[in-house]
């Protein structure tokens, strides 16, 4: 019965994965459900509407992975071998592909391990690839190999290739480790002609077999649909894969150590001389290894299928700049509560400076670290930087990420495998903190309220009647005690808006009052630690919305048709809940309990476009604008071509394979290569020289792997100087930076991401930080840092881990020899676990916690308090004023546009005039953006 | 940007795994460092880098980068590395023919290699084993260039094999019955002889320089 229950509960992907054991010795695998997360499944939901998708990714199309791993999930495999050093003594310790069968023979249980040899390569073949054949090499260092396995009939039929990644390592009978020693990277201390750079250096001192050492091999088998996908699936994710392999190494060693210690208790052999020797399938029933195997599938699925943001695209031409401007203007108005009014001249909007300055604060934190965010967090040679936005609203978090991408607008950085080394040189100048420290005025966890008053604004509308609002208790830094009950009460009582105020009327201003109130006064849960988002609250919120002008007939909020701007959302809506989202169906995996459900169930929200008032007009404009964008040929993670002239045919493109083939044939068939014999002093033989024209003639001149017109996108602001017929062609797909939109759980592989609300998220981030320190060879004092943004709590926190105390006397990172500790930490890092379906709270046991406390994760609240005081406040204000200018420009443009369309003068070409105004605005915004992101930072970020 | 070394290795029937040619890239002003005078005149025909004009070194200056091909690198460290890598590639690592393999460790660096065989009735087993390899200092850099390197290897090997087939078919047309007396034919042969192309190593240098150019650019 229980078996039926379990089998019934396994649906979707997991059930397809026939050889993946659901339970080992009766222990149900907790993380099995992880495979059912939306991203892992083939029908991955999109968290963005097509408009946002276009802006973030350059195309409105659903982005499929270049190589679909979902259909081949059952071909993933992890196998662990022990190399006995004697022929035919290689033992299989673990194989995720085998099926275990127990039979009773002569009254005794007999366990049989069956391998489907039609789908999986047999052990002798695998071990030969992993350890090699022929001459045995005394090789005890950590080494890595990559093979493309020969096809079995099953693979040929299904057109799939298997890639084997092997990690070899050795350990002595004491299971000692010297992880983190980087002293063996060069062949010779005095000869620096060959200095190697392994992705992760877990090398041991010296070369050659250590006494009593045994070699082990870990094999990861990953299916790819085509051999050409190898670069995209394996090469582009190499850092993550090697990281995973190391993690598996920690786990395996820890488990073997435990088994060995048990063996020693019952064995009378001399402990010092005994070589570890394990029986076949000794690890086969280990739940942890099976969980890890599932994490491999999950890891690869997220890496390959999560769409990455196309940087530089937001500022590619006037249309994209205007779209960005519009998004910023809305955010400033609706989210930050910046209150527009009409200046005394009546021509220009004035924005008061009294707003919560959330966006400005966030940008002021990210601008100084912007280049660092382009590195992979898994790149062990650099400090890991991440920005994690916790939000229950995928659309709003995507919008925020879209706004934030502007920090990369002036850079030449678009792809991960380009300009790898350039980033540090392009950092903005930091001026030394010339201000007295007292000016900084930043104290951790300061909770005093900030007296923000709304300034008087001039408006004809009664709805924009100025009011002075003192920020009440709820604006204080959120604490766990600030629970939803207080908030709800505030939400109903303290709002300044009556229902009449939000109905459409003759107002010329944006209905900012209620929005402002909702921001300043109301929050359903005021702490990032608190996840009290109840269904009851949604009910109240609906009531409030109705009171505040919700029109049930049209199922939309009332809008001010004159301004084409959205009406203020209900005060009871949270900061992150501005209704920009289209209908969202909560993913099943995230809808674990009502208390934790991050997606509102009530579709009170319409799309960004719908909220724009005259939806049809707006839609037309948007369509026109999006059509004007370059054509981007890309998949989820890479870009192949960007064509500016949308009419250009792409059929004449010759891909890299053809180029290479042509070049090889040309060289081989050239029987008349011109060369010169040159005598060099001190050399007995002449040197055969093929230089200059002789050399270039031999090579196919067409073959130039340097991208054509690289400046067009790299230097995005240069675009206007180019003819539109230009196109940007890449001869091979280029990997985009690890910046993504909304993902359904926190993934440490991405540097900027938004993920759902989870009470475990902060713990997850801290774990990632600690895991980042392992074998990190960064020269920076900061090893890892994460900026955590909670939209619900309107809070920005910094989690930072420095290498204080991690350096031993020789300056080399001290070895971490506790495999148990490493295993636990890495398991938590890889397990994700922010999904509400993951009930296992990732927490280190007290013993481990004690060890890792030494690493000292520094947590600081950066917003609301610290940045709003002293020198930092000046910088935030500066950024805020730039954003205010952007918002003003947009409002001017919309006002001009509406007046032009309402009362067109005779002989006026409306479209032409509109285009002129748009171009002018976009150029102005371009100028402001450049000023904003290149302005001097008046403090070193690390001083915050 | 780490450095790359291109290499052609051969399993000599007499000497075992041997490096026949290696191509390196260096800044033009320093290129003389790589010009070798350690030409092994005692090397057997099979291991010999046979160049026109009795030369032992090939150079190609391409703006600021110069590509230098020699039989052995001038650096002792690199010589040692290439030798060990050749042994690993041709005697230790197991891979199917024409399937690229990557292997490496923090000491030897990281190698992407493709092993291939040239049919020759006069050789032991009727074939001669070769390996084209690129050894890199930086692991992730090498893996990121997998497609470019692997495609180049495959196409070049395809060209070599095609040329060898042409030679064999030409020999078959000439009707040399001596070929059946294997014992009398046994000898060490290098690529120049196998392909009947005196400029083979010159072409190899140009091609290897082209591959390196794609990587270092």
PDB file of N, CA, C and O in Angstrom, chain A residues 203-238:
ATOM      1  N   UNK A 203      44.955  20.220  -5.396  1.00  0.00           N
ATOM      2  CA  UNK A 203      46.142  19.395  -5.570  1.00  0.00           C
ATOM      3  C   UNK A 203      46.794  19.095  -4.225  1.00  0.00           C
ATOM      4  O   UNK A 203      46.655  19.833  -3.259  1.00  0.00           O
ATOM      5  N   UNK A 204      47.492  17.999  -4.246  1.00  0.00           N
ATOM      6  CA  UNK A 204      48.220  17.614  -3.043  1.00  0.00           C
ATOM      7  C   UNK A 204      49.689  17.899  -3.272  1.00  0.00           C
ATOM      8  O   UNK A 204      50.137  18.031  -4.407  1.00  0.00           O
ATOM      9  N   UNK A 205      50.404  18.002  -2.232  1.00  0.00           N
ATOM     10  CA  UNK A 205      51.818  18.331  -2.366  1.00  0.00           C
ATOM     11  C   UNK A 205      52.566  17.187  -3.028  1.00  0.00           C
ATOM     12  O   UNK A 205      52.353  16.022  -2.723  1.00  0.00           O
ATOM     13  N   UNK A 206      53.461  17.563  -3.917  1.00  0.00           N
ATOM     14  CA  UNK A 206      54.329  16.574  -4.548  1.00  0.00           C
ATOM     15  C   UNK A 206      53.612  15.750  -5.582  1.00  0.00           C
ATOM     16  O   UNK A 206      52.423  15.858  -5.789  1.00  0.00           O
ATOM     17  N   UNK A 207      54.359  14.935  -6.234  1.00  0.00           N
ATOM     18  CA  UNK A 207      53.799  14.096  -7.285  1.00  0.00           C
ATOM     19  C   UNK A 207      54.258  12.682  -7.010  1.00  0.00           C
ATOM     20  O   UNK A 207      55.273  12.448  -6.390  1.00  0.00           O
ATOM     21  N   UNK A 208      53.539  11.760  -7.470  1.00  0.00           N
ATOM     22  CA  UNK A 208      53.904  10.379  -7.245  1.00  0.00           C
ATOM     23  C   UNK A 208      53.056   9.798  -6.132  1.00  0.00           C
ATOM     24  O   UNK A 208      52.442  10.513  -5.345  1.00  0.00           O
ATOM     25  N   UNK A 209      53.046   8.528  -6.101  1.00  0.00           N
ATOM     26  CA  UNK A 209      52.140   7.854  -5.167  1.00  0.00           C
ATOM     27  C   UNK A 209      52.618   8.032  -3.732  1.00  0.00           C
ATOM     28  O   UNK A 209      53.783   7.833  -3.422  1.00  0.00           O
ATOM     29  N   UNK A 210      51.678   8.420  -2.905  1.00  0.00           N
ATOM     30  CA  UNK A 210      52.000   8.529  -1.494  1.00  0.00           C
ATOM     31  C   UNK A 210      51.881   7.157  -0.861  1.00  0.00           C
ATOM     32  O   UNK A 210      51.148   6.305  -1.350  1.00  0.00           O
ATOM     33  N   UNK A 211      52.564   6.982   0.192  1.00  0.00           N
ATOM     34  CA  UNK A 211      52.532   5.686   0.859  1.00  0.00           C
ATOM     35  C   UNK A 211      51.093   5.351   1.296  1.00  0.00           C
ATOM     36  O   UNK A 211      50.435   6.152   1.953  1.00  0.00           O
ATOM     37  N   UNK A 212      50.657   4.197   0.913  1.00  0.00           N
ATOM     38  CA  UNK A 212      49.320   3.758   1.326  1.00  0.00           C
ATOM     39  C   UNK A 212      48.187   4.454   0.622  1.00  0.00           C
ATOM     40  O   UNK A 212      47.035   4.317   1.033  1.00  0.00           O
ATOM     41  N   UNK A 213      48.490   5.203  -0.415  1.00  0.00           N
ATOM     42  CA  UNK A 213      47.427   5.951  -1.096  1.00  0.00           C
ATOM     43  C   UNK A 213      46.674   5.065  -2.085  1.00  0.00           C
ATOM     44  O   UNK A 213      47.256   4.167  -2.688  1.00  0.00           O
ATOM     45  N   UNK A 214      45.421   5.304  -2.200  1.00  0.00           N
ATOM     46  CA  UNK A 214      44.589   4.579  -3.162  1.00  0.00           C
ATOM     47  C   UNK A 214      43.933   5.595  -4.084  1.00  0.00           C
ATOM     48  O   UNK A 214      43.542   6.667  -3.641  1.00  0.00           O
ATOM     49  N   UNK A 215      43.837   5.203  -5.337  1.00  0.00           N
ATOM     50  CA  UNK A 215      43.207   6.107  -6.298  1.00  0.00           C
ATOM     51  C   UNK A 215      41.720   5.816  -6.427  1.00  0.00           C
ATOM     52  O   UNK A 215      41.292   4.660  -6.420  1.00  0.00           O
ATOM     53  N   UNK A 216      40.984   6.887  -6.554  1.00  0.00           N
ATOM     54  CA  UNK A 216      39.546   6.767  -6.780  1.00  0.00           C
ATOM     55  C   UNK A 216      39.179   7.595  -8.005  1.00  0.00           C
ATOM     56  O   UNK A 216      39.853   8.571  -8.324  1.00  0.00           O
ATOM     57  N   UNK A 217      38.145   7.193  -8.652  1.00  0.00           N
ATOM     58  CA  UNK A 217      37.684   7.938  -9.818  1.00  0.00           C
ATOM     59  C   UNK A 217      36.186   8.192  -9.734  1.00  0.00           C
ATOM     60  O   UNK A 217      35.408   7.297  -9.408  1.00  0.00           O
ATOM     61  N   UNK A 218      35.828   9.424  -9.964  1.00  0.00           N
ATOM     62  CA  UNK A 218      34.408   9.779 -10.001  1.00  0.00           C
ATOM     63  C   UNK A 218      34.058  10.090 -11.444  1.00  0.00           C
ATOM     64  O   UNK A 218      34.735  10.902 -12.082  1.00  0.00           O
ATOM     65  N   UNK A 219      33.054   9.454 -11.942  1.00  0.00           N
ATOM     66  CA  UNK A 219      32.645   9.702 -13.330  1.00  0.00           C
ATOM     67  C   UNK A 219      31.258  10.316 -13.391  1.00  0.00           C
ATOM     68  O   UNK A 219      30.316   9.803 -12.789  1.00  0.00           O
ATOM     69  N   UNK A 220      31.173  11.432 -14.061  1.00  0.00           N
ATOM     70  CA  UNK A 220      29.866  12.058 -14.289  1.00  0.00           C
ATOM     71  C   UNK A 220      29.527  11.855 -15.756  1.00  0.00           C
ATOM     72  O   UNK A 220      30.294  12.264 -16.626  1.00  0.00           O
ATOM     73  N   UNK A 221      28.418  11.255 -16.026  1.00  0.00           N
ATOM     74  CA  UNK A 221      28.023  11.042 -17.421  1.00  0.00           C
ATOM     75  C   UNK A 221      26.842  11.943 -17.733  1.00  0.00           C
ATOM     76  O   UNK A 221      25.799  11.882 -17.067  1.00  0.00           O
ATOM     77  N   UNK A 222      27.049  12.797 -18.709  1.00  0.00           N
ATOM     78  CA  UNK A 222      26.028  13.799 -19.038  1.00  0.00           C
ATOM     79  C   UNK A 222      25.619  13.629 -20.494  1.00  0.00           C
ATOM     80  O   UNK A 222      26.483  13.609 -21.381  1.00  0.00           O
ATOM     81  N   UNK A 223      24.330  13.492 -20.750  1.00  0.00           N
ATOM     82  CA  UNK A 223      23.896  13.346 -22.141  1.00  0.00           C
ATOM     83  C   UNK A 223      23.788  14.698 -22.839  1.00  0.00           C
ATOM     84  O   UNK A 223      23.365  15.686 -22.239  1.00  0.00           O
ATOM     85  N   UNK A 224      24.188  14.733 -24.076  1.00  0.00           N
ATOM     86  CA  UNK A 224      23.979  15.932 -24.897  1.00  0.00           C
ATOM     87  C   UNK A 224      23.365  15.483 -26.215  1.00  0.00           C
ATOM     88  O   UNK A 224      23.629  14.386 -26.688  1.00  0.00           O
ATOM     89  N   UNK A 225      22.546  16.333 -26.770  1.00  0.00           N
ATOM     90  CA  UNK A 225      21.820  15.889 -27.959  1.00  0.00           C
ATOM     91  C   UNK A 225      22.708  15.857 -29.195  1.00  0.00           C
ATOM     92  O   UNK A 225      22.528  15.041 -30.083  1.00  0.00           O
ATOM     93  N   UNK A 226      23.663  16.734 -29.258  1.00  0.00           N
ATOM     94  CA  UNK A 226      24.578  16.762 -30.396  1.00  0.00           C
ATOM     95  C   UNK A 226      25.982  17.012 -29.878  1.00  0.00           C
ATOM     96  O   UNK A 226      26.161  17.629 -28.832  1.00  0.00           O
ATOM     97  N   UNK A 227      26.957  16.580 -30.632  1.00  0.00           N
ATOM     98  CA  UNK A 227      28.329  16.802 -30.191  1.00  0.00           C
ATOM     99  C   UNK A 227      28.652  18.295 -30.167  1.00  0.00           C
ATOM    100  O   UNK A 227      29.471  18.762 -29.388  1.00  0.00           O
ATOM    101  N   UNK A 228      27.977  19.038 -31.043  1.00  0.00           N
ATOM    102  CA  UNK A 228      28.217  20.479 -31.100  1.00  0.00           C
ATOM    103  C   UNK A 228      27.741  21.195 -29.829  1.00  0.00           C
ATOM    104  O   UNK A 228      28.096  22.324 -29.575  1.00  0.00           O
ATOM    105  N   UNK A 229      26.868  20.505 -29.087  1.00  0.00           N
ATOM    106  CA  UNK A 229      26.356  21.115 -27.854  1.00  0.00           C
ATOM    107  C   UNK A 229      27.365  21.035 -26.722  1.00  0.00           C
ATOM    108  O   UNK A 229      27.125  21.597 -25.653  1.00  0.00           O
ATOM    109  N   UNK A 230      28.431  20.318 -26.959  1.00  0.00           N
ATOM    110  CA  UNK A 230      29.363  20.097 -25.851  1.00  0.00           C
ATOM    111  C   UNK A 230      29.854  21.408 -25.266  1.00  0.00           C
ATOM    112  O   UNK A 230      29.950  21.569 -24.051  1.00  0.00           O
ATOM    113  N   UNK A 231      30.140  22.346 -26.128  1.00  0.00           N
ATOM    114  CA  UNK A 231      30.610  23.634 -25.625  1.00  0.00           C
ATOM    115  C   UNK A 231      29.573  24.321 -24.752  1.00  0.00           C
ATOM    116  O   UNK A 231      29.889  24.890 -23.719  1.00  0.00           O
ATOM    117  N   UNK A 232      28.328  24.262 -25.201  1.00  0.00           N
ATOM    118  CA  UNK A 232      27.273  24.974 -24.479  1.00  0.00           C
ATOM    119  C   UNK A 232      26.899  24.273 -23.182  1.00  0.00           C
ATOM    120  O   UNK A 232      26.692  24.918 -22.159  1.00  0.00           O
ATOM    121  N   UNK A 233      26.824  22.963 -23.249  1.00  0.00           N
ATOM    122  CA  UNK A 233      26.365  22.237 -22.059  1.00  0.00           C
ATOM    123  C   UNK A 233      27.514  22.004 -21.071  1.00  0.00           C
ATOM    124  O   UNK A 233      27.368  22.203 -19.871  1.00  0.00           O
ATOM    125  N   UNK A 234      28.648  21.616 -21.599  1.00  0.00           N
ATOM    126  CA  UNK A 234      29.758  21.273 -20.714  1.00  0.00           C
ATOM    127  C   UNK A 234      30.752  22.443 -20.584  1.00  0.00           C
ATOM    128  O   UNK A 234      31.045  22.899 -19.490  1.00  0.00           O
ATOM    129  N   UNK A 235      31.220  22.909 -21.715  1.00  0.00           N
ATOM    130  CA  UNK A 235      32.280  23.937 -21.699  1.00  0.00           C
ATOM    131  C   UNK A 235      31.848  25.206 -20.988  1.00  0.00           C
ATOM    132  O   UNK A 235      32.567  25.733 -20.135  1.00  0.00           O
ATOM    133  N   UNK A 236      30.672  25.670 -21.312  1.00  0.00           N
ATOM    134  CA  UNK A 236      30.210  26.923 -20.715  1.00  0.00           C
ATOM    135  C   UNK A 236      29.899  26.779 -19.231  1.00  0.00           C
ATOM    136  O   UNK A 236      29.818  27.770 -18.509  1.00  0.00           O
ATOM    137  N   UNK A 237      29.689  25.567 -18.798  1.00  0.00           N
ATOM    138  CA  UNK A 237      29.365  25.352 -17.382  1.00  0.00           C
ATOM    139  C   UNK A 237      30.466  24.565 -16.668  1.00  0.00           C
ATOM    140  O   UNK A 237      30.205  23.855 -15.697  1.00  0.00           O
ATOM    141  N   UNK A 238      31.644  24.704 -17.178  1.00  0.00           N
ATOM    142  CA  UNK A 238      32.755  23.898 -16.665  1.00  0.00           C
ATOM    143  C   UNK A 238      33.048  24.196 -15.194  1.00  0.00           C
ATOM    144  O   UNK A 238      33.301  23.298 -14.396  1.00  0.00           O
TER     145      UNK A 238
END
